[in-house]
Amino acid sequence: MSAPSSSPSPSPRKRVLSGVRPTGPQHLGNLVGALRNWIRLQDLYDCQYAIVGWHALSSEYMNSKVIRANALEVALDWLSVGLDPAKSVLFLQSEVKEHAELHLILSMIVPLPWLERVPTFKEMQQEIRDKDLNTYGFLGYPVLQAADIVIYKADFVPVGEDQAAHLELTREIVRRFNRIFGDILPEPETLLTEVPRLAGTDGRKMSKSFGNAIFIKDEPAVIRQKILPMVTDTRRVRRTDPGEPNDCPVFTLHKAFVPKDAREEVAQGCRTAGIGCLDCKKVVLDHLLRELAPIQEKRKALEANPKAVWDILEEGNAKARRVARATMDEVRAALGF
Ligand code: TRP
Ligand code: SF4
């Protein structure tokens, strides 16, 4: 075999890595806040997207059997919204054991105070009262995240604002590693995803743990039942009271799912009391359900053949392992092992 002589070898694409904990099916907040962006990045970069089972284990260790089932739910959502195994590496972190080895090595050089001052450490412990998160593994959560990223020498990590502190810590760990063992690991850049926050059914930020989420896989009837009773701008007590869309949780859904023209018409109708909240909710439902229809159709087809989904992940695991192993060879050599 000879390489084509006319075309110069294309410069390798920059590498992207991101991940999600398998806590269950993905909701509209995940779609708007992460997945839409990840889908777009597939055509620009060499993307790796990980379902991070070991991170889920750090809080779900009493309930570890659900993690695998949840990973399948995430994979089903990913494939149905358009993450494409022909473009990106979709894989299971816990099936690429090299992450654990790098996590162990990094844990030796991370000063404890760096971890104790990560805001999510104390926040999560306070928020999640029904689980004991005062563990060695949970404290090391961001070290494992750093390992996920640097084992692929990722250039960019697309995440939301809530992950900014973890990414800053990753960069600090990389600098310390390189100072001690030599320049091996690149410092990843955060690709901060600007997203208008999406309200859940109770008006608070949409989140699985609040129980206010609308899931990508929810049947249309369920989505209707969730959206129709949603709280609106409190100024609209009566149908004749004008409202302000920017103060309305429902309108956060319009911003994500209703095209500009239709959205502006609705906003005008709200401010003049020209339309009622029910009319307004029907507009967003209409657009949302239309967007979800092909996604849900694809999901149903995939659900009928989970073996094919596991196979796709296994292929991703194998691709990820090749890169992770090459990095670990370098890391071990740098340590003199
Ligand atoms: N901590 C991330 C979250 O809760 C998940 C995650 C684990 C991750 N490893 C990662 C995100 C690596 C980006 C890159 O959302
Ligand atoms: Fe909210 Fe729409 Fe009602 Fe205005 S009309 S308050 S945007 S639901």
PDB file of N, CA and C and ligand atoms in Angstrom, residues 232-233 236 243-245 248 250-251 254 266 270 275-277 280-281, ligand 2:
ATOM      1  N   THR A 232     -46.444  30.437  35.684  1.00  0.00           N
ATOM      2  CA  THR A 232     -46.083  31.443  34.677  1.00  0.00           C
ATOM      3  C   THR A 232     -45.699  32.728  35.408  1.00  0.00           C
ATOM      4  N   ASP A 233     -45.522  33.798  34.647  1.00  0.00           N
ATOM      5  CA  ASP A 233     -45.246  35.086  35.294  1.00  0.00           C
ATOM      6  C   ASP A 233     -46.397  35.399  36.247  1.00  0.00           C
ATOM      7  N   ARG A 236     -49.623  37.609  35.727  1.00  0.00           N
ATOM      8  CA  ARG A 236     -50.792  37.226  34.935  1.00  0.00           C
ATOM      9  C   ARG A 236     -51.775  36.433  35.779  1.00  0.00           C
ATOM     10  N   GLY A 243     -48.295  40.302  30.945  1.00  0.00           N
ATOM     11  CA  GLY A 243     -47.161  39.673  31.633  1.00  0.00           C
ATOM     12  C   GLY A 243     -45.833  40.068  31.012  1.00  0.00           C
ATOM     13  N   GLU A 244     -44.777  39.551  31.599  1.00  0.00           N
ATOM     14  CA  GLU A 244     -43.427  39.808  31.076  1.00  0.00           C
ATOM     15  C   GLU A 244     -42.749  38.455  30.830  1.00  0.00           C
ATOM     16  N   PRO A 245     -42.585  38.092  29.563  1.00  0.00           N
ATOM     17  CA  PRO A 245     -42.021  36.780  29.228  1.00  0.00           C
ATOM     18  C   PRO A 245     -40.671  36.517  29.891  1.00  0.00           C
ATOM     19  N   CYS A 248     -40.874  34.739  33.088  1.00  0.00           N
ATOM     20  CA  CYS A 248     -41.728  33.558  33.071  1.00  0.00           C
ATOM     21  C   CYS A 248     -40.908  32.291  32.797  1.00  0.00           C
ATOM     22  N   VAL A 250     -41.894  29.436  31.742  1.00  0.00           N
ATOM     23  CA  VAL A 250     -42.300  28.774  30.496  1.00  0.00           C
ATOM     24  C   VAL A 250     -41.533  29.361  29.308  1.00  0.00           C
ATOM     25  N   PHE A 251     -41.310  30.665  29.375  1.00  0.00           N
ATOM     26  CA  PHE A 251     -40.655  31.320  28.235  1.00  0.00           C
ATOM     27  C   PHE A 251     -39.197  30.874  28.074  1.00  0.00           C
ATOM     28  N   HIS A 254     -39.480  28.520  25.453  1.00  0.00           N
ATOM     29  CA  HIS A 254     -39.618  29.175  24.149  1.00  0.00           C
ATOM     30  C   HIS A 254     -38.245  29.561  23.589  1.00  0.00           C
ATOM     31  N   VAL A 266     -45.344  35.623  20.371  1.00  0.00           N
ATOM     32  CA  VAL A 266     -45.851  35.190  21.673  1.00  0.00           C
ATOM     33  C   VAL A 266     -45.518  36.228  22.754  1.00  0.00           C
ATOM     34  N   CYS A 270     -48.085  38.232  25.118  1.00  0.00           N
ATOM     35  CA  CYS A 270     -48.024  38.163  26.581  1.00  0.00           C
ATOM     36  C   CYS A 270     -48.054  39.573  27.164  1.00  0.00           C
ATOM     37  N   ILE A 275     -52.758  37.231  24.212  1.00  0.00           N
ATOM     38  CA  ILE A 275     -52.947  35.775  24.295  1.00  0.00           C
ATOM     39  C   ILE A 275     -52.968  35.360  25.759  1.00  0.00           C
ATOM     40  N   GLY A 276     -53.522  34.194  26.002  1.00  0.00           N
ATOM     41  CA  GLY A 276     -53.500  33.648  27.356  1.00  0.00           C
ATOM     42  C   GLY A 276     -52.322  32.705  27.522  1.00  0.00           C
ATOM     43  N   CYS A 277     -52.034  32.351  28.759  1.00  0.00           N
ATOM     44  CA  CYS A 277     -50.896  31.462  29.024  1.00  0.00           C
ATOM     45  C   CYS A 277     -51.106  30.086  28.384  1.00  0.00           C
ATOM     46  N   CYS A 280     -50.103  30.257  24.864  1.00  0.00           N
ATOM     47  CA  CYS A 280     -48.653  30.395  24.822  1.00  0.00           C
ATOM     48  C   CYS A 280     -47.973  29.041  25.040  1.00  0.00           C
ATOM     49  N   LYS A 281     -48.490  28.280  26.005  1.00  0.00           N
ATOM     50  CA  LYS A 281     -47.924  26.958  26.277  1.00  0.00           C
ATOM     51  C   LYS A 281     -48.146  26.021  25.099  1.00  0.00           C
TER      52      LYS A 281
HETATM   53 FE1  SF4 B   2     -45.468  33.040  30.405  1.00  0.00          FE
HETATM   54 FE2  SF4 B   2     -46.515  32.767  28.020  1.00  0.00          FE
HETATM   55 FE3  SF4 B   2     -48.074  33.262  30.131  1.00  0.00          FE
HETATM   56 FE4  SF4 B   2     -46.456  35.141  29.192  1.00  0.00          FE
HETATM   57  S1  SF4 B   2     -48.199  34.219  28.125  1.00  0.00           S
HETATM   58  S2  SF4 B   2     -46.731  34.595  31.325  1.00  0.00           S
HETATM   59  S3  SF4 B   2     -44.702  33.949  28.526  1.00  0.00           S
HETATM   60  S4  SF4 B   2     -46.853  31.419  29.771  1.00  0.00           S
END
